[in-house]
Coordinates of C-alpha atoms in Angstrom, one line a residue:
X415 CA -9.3 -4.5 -15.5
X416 CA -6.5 -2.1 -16.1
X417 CA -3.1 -2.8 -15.1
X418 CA -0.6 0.3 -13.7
X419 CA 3.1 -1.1 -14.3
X420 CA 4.2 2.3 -12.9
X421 CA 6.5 3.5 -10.4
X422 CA 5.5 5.8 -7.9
X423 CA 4.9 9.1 -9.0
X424 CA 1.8 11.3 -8.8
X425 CA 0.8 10.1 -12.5
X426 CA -0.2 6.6 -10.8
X427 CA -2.3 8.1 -8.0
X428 CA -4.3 10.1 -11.4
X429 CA -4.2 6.8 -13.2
X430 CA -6.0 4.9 -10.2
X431 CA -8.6 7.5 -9.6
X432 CA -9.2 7.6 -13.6
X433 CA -9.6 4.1 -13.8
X434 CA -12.1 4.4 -10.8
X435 CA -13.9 7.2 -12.6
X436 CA -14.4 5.4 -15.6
X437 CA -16.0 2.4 -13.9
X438 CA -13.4 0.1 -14.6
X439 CA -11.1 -1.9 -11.4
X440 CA -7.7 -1.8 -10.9
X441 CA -4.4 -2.9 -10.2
X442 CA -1.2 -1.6 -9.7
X443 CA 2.2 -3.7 -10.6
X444 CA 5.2 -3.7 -8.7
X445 CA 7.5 -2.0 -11.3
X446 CA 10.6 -4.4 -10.9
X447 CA 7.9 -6.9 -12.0
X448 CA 9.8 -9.8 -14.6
X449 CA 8.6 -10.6 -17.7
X450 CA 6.9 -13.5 -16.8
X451 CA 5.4 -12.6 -13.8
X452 CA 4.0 -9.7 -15.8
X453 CA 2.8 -12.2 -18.3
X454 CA 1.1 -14.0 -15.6
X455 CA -1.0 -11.5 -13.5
X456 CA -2.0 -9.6 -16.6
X457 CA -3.4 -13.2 -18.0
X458 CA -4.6 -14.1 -15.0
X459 CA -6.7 -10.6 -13.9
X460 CA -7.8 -10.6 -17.9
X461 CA -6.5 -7.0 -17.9
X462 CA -7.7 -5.3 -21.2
X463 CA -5.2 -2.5 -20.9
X464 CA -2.1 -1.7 -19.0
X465 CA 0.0 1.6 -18.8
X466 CA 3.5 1.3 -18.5
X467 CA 6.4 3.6 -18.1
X468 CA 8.2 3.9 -21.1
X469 CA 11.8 2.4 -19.6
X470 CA 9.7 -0.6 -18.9
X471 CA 8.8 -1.0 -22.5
X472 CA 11.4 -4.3 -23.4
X473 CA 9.5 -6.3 -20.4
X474 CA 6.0 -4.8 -21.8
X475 CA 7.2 -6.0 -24.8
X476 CA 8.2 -9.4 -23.8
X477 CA 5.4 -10.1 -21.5
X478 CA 2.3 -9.0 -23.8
X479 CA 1.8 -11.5 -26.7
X480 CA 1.0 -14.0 -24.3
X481 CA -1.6 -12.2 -22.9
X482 CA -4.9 -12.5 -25.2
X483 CA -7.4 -9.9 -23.7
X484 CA -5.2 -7.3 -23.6
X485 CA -6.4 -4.6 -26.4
X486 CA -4.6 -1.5 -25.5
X487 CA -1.4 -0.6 -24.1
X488 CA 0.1 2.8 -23.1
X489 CA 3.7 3.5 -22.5
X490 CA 4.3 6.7 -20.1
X491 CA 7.3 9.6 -20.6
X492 CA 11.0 8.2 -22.4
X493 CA 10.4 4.7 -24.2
X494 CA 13.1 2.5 -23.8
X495 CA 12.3 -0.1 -26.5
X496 CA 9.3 -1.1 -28.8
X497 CA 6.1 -2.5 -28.1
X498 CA 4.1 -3.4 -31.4
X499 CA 0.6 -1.4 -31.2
X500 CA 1.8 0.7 -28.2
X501 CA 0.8 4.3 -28.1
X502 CA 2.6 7.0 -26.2
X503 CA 0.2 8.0 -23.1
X504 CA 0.4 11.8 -23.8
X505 CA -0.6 11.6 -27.1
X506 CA -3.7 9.3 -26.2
X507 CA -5.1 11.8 -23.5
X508 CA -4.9 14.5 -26.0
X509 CA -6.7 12.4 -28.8
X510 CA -9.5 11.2 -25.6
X511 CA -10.2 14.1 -23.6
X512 CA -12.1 13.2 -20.7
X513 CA -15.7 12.7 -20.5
X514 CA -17.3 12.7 -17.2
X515 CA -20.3 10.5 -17.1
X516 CA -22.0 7.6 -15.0
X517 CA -20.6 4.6 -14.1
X518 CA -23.4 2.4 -12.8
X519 CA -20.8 1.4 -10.3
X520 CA -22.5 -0.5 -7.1
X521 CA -20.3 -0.6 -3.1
X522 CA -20.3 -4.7 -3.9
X523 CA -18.7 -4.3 -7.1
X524 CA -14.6 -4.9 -8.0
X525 CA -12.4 -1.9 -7.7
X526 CA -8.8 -3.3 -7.6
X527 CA -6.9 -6.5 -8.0
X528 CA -3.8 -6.7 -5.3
X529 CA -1.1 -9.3 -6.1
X530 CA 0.5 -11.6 -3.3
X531 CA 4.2 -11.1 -4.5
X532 CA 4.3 -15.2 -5.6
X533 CA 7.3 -15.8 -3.6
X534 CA 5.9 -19.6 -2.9
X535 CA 4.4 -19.9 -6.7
X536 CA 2.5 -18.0 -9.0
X537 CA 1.0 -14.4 -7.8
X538 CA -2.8 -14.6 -6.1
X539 CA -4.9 -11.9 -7.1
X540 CA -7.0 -10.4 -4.2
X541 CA -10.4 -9.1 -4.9
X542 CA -11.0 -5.6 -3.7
X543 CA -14.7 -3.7 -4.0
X544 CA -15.3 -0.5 -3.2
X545 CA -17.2 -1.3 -0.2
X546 CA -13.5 -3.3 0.9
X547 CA -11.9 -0.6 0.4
X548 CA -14.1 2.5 1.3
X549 CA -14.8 0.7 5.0
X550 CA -10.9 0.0 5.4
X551 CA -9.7 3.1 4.7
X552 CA -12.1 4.8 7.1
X553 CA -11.5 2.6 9.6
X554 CA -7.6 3.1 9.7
X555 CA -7.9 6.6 9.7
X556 CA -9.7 6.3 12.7
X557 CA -7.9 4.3 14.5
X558 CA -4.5 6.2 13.4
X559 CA -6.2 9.6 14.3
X560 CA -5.3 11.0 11.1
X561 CA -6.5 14.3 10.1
X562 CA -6.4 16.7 7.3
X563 CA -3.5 18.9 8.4
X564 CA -1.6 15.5 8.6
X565 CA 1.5 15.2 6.2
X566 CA 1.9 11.5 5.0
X567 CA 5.2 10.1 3.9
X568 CA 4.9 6.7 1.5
X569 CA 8.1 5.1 0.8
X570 CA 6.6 1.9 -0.5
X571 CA 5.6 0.3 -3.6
X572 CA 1.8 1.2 -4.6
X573 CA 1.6 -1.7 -5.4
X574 CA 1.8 -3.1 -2.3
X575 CA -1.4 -2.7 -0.2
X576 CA 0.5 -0.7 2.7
X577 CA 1.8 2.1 0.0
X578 CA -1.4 2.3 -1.5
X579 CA -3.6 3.0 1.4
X580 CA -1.2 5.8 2.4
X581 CA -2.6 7.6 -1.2
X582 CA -5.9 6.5 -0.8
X583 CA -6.4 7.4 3.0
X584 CA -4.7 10.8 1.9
X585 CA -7.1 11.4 -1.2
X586 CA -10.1 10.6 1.4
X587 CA -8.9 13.0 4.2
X588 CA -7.7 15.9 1.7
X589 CA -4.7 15.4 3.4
X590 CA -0.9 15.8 1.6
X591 CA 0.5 12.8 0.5
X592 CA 4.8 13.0 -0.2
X593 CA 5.6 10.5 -2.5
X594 CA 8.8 8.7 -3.0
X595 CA 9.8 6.5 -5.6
X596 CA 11.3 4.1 -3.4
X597 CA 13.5 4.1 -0.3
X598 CA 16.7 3.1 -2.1
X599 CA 18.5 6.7 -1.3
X600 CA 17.4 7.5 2.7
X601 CA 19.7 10.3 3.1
X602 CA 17.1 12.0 0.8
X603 CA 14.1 10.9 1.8
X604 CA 14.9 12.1 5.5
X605 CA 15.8 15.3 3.7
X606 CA 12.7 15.5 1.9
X607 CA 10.6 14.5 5.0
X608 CA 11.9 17.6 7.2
X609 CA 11.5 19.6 4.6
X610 CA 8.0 18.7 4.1
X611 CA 7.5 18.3 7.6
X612 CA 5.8 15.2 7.2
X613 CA 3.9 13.8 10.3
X614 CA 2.7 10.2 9.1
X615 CA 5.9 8.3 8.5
X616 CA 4.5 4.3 7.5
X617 CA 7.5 1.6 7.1
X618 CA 8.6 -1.9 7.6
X619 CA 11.2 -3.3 10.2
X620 CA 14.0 -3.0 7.3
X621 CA 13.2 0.6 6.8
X622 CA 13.5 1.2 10.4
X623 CA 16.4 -0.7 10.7
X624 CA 18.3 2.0 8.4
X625 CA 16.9 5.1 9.9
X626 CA 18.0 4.0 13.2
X627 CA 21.4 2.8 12.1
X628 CA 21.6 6.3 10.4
X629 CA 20.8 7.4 13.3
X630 CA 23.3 5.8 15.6
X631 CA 26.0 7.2 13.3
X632 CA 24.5 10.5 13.6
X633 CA 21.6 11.5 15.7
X634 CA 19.0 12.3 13.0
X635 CA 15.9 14.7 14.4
X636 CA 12.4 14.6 12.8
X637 CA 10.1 16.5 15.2
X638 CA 7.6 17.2 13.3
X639 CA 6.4 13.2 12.8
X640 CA 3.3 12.3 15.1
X641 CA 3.0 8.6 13.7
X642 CA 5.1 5.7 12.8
X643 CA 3.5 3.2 12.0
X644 CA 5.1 -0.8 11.1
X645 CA 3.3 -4.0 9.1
X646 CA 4.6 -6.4 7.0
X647 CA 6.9 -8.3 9.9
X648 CA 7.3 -7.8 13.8
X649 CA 8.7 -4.3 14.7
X650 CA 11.7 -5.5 17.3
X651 CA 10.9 -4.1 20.5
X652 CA 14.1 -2.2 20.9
X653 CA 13.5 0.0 17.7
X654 CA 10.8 2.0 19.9
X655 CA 13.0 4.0 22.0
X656 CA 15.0 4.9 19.1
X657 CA 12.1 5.9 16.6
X658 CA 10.8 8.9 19.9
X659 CA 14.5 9.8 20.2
X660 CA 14.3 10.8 17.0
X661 CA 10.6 12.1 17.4
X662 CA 9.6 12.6 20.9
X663 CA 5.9 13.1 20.1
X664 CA 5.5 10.4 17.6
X665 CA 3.3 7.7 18.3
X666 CA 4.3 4.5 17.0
X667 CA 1.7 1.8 15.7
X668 CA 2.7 -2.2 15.6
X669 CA 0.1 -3.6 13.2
X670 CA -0.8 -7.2 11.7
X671 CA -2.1 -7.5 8.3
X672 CA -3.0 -9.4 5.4
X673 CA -3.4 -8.8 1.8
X674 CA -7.2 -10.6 1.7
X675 CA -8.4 -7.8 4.5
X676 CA -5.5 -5.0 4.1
X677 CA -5.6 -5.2 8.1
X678 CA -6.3 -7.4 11.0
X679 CA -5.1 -5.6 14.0
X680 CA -3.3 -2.8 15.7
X681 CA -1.8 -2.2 19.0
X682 CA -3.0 1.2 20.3
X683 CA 0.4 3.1 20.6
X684 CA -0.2 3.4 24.6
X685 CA 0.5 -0.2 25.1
X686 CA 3.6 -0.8 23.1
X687 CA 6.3 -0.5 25.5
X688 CA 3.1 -2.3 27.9
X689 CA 2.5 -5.3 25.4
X690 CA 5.3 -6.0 23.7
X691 CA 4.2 -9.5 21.5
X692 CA 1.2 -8.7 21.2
X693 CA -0.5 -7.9 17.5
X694 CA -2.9 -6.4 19.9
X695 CA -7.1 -5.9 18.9
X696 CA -9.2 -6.3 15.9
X697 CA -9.3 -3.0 13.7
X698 CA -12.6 -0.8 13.9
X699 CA -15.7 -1.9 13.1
X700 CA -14.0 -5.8 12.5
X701 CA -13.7 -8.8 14.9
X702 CA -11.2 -11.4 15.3
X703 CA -11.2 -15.2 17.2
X704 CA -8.9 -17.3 18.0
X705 CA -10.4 -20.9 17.6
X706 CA -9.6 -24.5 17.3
X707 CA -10.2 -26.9 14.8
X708 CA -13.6 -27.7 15.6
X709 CA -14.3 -23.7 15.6
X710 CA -14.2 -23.1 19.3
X711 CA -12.9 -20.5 20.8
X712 CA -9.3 -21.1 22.7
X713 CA -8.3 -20.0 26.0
X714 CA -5.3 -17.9 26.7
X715 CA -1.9 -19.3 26.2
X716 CA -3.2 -22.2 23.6
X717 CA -2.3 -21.7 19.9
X718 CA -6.0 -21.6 17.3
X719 CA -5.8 -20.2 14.2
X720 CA -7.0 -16.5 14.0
X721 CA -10.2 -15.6 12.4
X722 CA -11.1 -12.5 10.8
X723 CA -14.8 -11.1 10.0
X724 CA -15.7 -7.7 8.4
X725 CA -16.3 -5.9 5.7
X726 CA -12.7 -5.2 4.5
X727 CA -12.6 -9.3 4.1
X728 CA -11.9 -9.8 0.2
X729 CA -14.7 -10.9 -2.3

């Protein structure tokens, strides 16, 4: 298990895909990570090595010598800091060119680890395999109608499943990816997305909420994207007529998800002026129930708990 305490940047979509290549599984951790959650979800995945970007390398440093299995660690561009038996990343690969060679890796076996951000207690670590993962991704890009020519914006964390899918679903179609490091300065990430001409734009109600105050205060115009698309929390109704102001041939996708299965359901983007609550139908190829205590299935209007079967469902 190799840990990625890296910010966004094209470096951690290599370092995923390496860490595939090599037969190993990973995970990636959300960079403004503390010390001792660090501590925790590297002790807790029994991660062997982690790459870190070198300004992270006084919480590296803090958060390692508790954890027993790790062997190697690898600090990326300017170190801020030391970290006893660190090696700078560059001079690694030079010392380890690459060499390609079989894995032996099976569809059931682990791939990635995603941390539950532990706002209730300590991180959960979600088991991924490659199956998970290959049938998820295809199955969003189907339902999304993505293509190759598409342009896909990511704003989020990759280490949170949302951003991550947006690399992998790009890597998978040969699409273009535009990568942010976070959303913290919009006036340049709406900059950036023009001139990129991005046609995927994937956020959460609170990035929404600043595009169309921004917007308010001066009509912003980004023809060119053909998707929004909104998990994490309810996307308030009245955001939609906003979000086609700014791009009349956008459609905009209200989804439900959860870490263990990435994603539960989607509201096909004809029905969300049509269907306002609802979280609308199970994903592709997956199949949801609403049932009661005794497993039953429950009629319309009474509250169940929802059910969820497929093979995105985690290991």
């Amino acid at each position: 298990r190799v840990a990625l305490y890296l910010e966004n940047s094209v470096d951690t979509v290599a370092a995923i895909y390496g860490v595939l290549e090599a037969g190993a599984a990973f995970m990636v951790v959300n960079p403004q990570t503390k010390a001792d959650k660090l501590a925790y979800v590297l002790a807790d995945a029994g991660a062997t090595a982690l790459i870190a970007d070198g300004h992270l390398a006084r919480i590296v440093s803090e958060a390692v010598p508790s954890v027993p299995t790790l062997g190697t660690v690898l600090l990326r561009g300017k170190v801020r800091g030391e970290v006893e038996g660190a090696l700078p990343l560059d001079a690694f690969l030079a010392g380890h060119p690459p060499e390609p060679r079989p894995t032996g890796v099976l569809p059931v076996d682990l791939a990635a680890l995603i941390y539950t951000s532990g706002s209730t207690g300590n991180p959960k670590g979600v088991m991924l395999s490659h199956q998970n993962m290959v049938f998820t991704q295809g199955s969003l890009v189907e339902y999304l109608r993505l293509s190759t020519d598409d342009r896909i914006m990511n704003v989020l964390p990759l280490a949170f499943d949302y951003g991550l899918y947006q690399a992998i679903m790009s890597v998978h179609l040969a699409a273009t990816l535009v990568l942010e490091v976070s959303f913290s300065f919009p006036a340049q990430v709406l900059k950036r997305a023009a001139e990129e001409a991005v046609t995927v734009f994937p956020g959460v109600p609170t990035v929404f909420a600043t595009l169309l105050s921004l917007h308010r205060d001066a009509p912003l115009s980004l023809p060119s994207v053909r998707r929004y698309t909104n998990t994490a929390a309810h996307l308030p109704d009245d955001y939609v007529p906003g979000l086609k102001e700014m791009s009349p041939d956008a459609l905009v996708y209200k989804m439900y998800g959860l870490t263990e299965c990435k994603r539960v359901c989607y509201l096909e983007p004809e029905l969300v002026l049509a269907k306002p609550s609802s979280v609308g139908r199970a994903i592709p190829a997956a199949e949801t129930f609403v049932l009661d205590d005794e497993g039953t299935p429950v009629p319309p209007g009474v509250t169940g708990t929802l059910w969820v079967r497929g093979p995105h469902v985690m290991m």
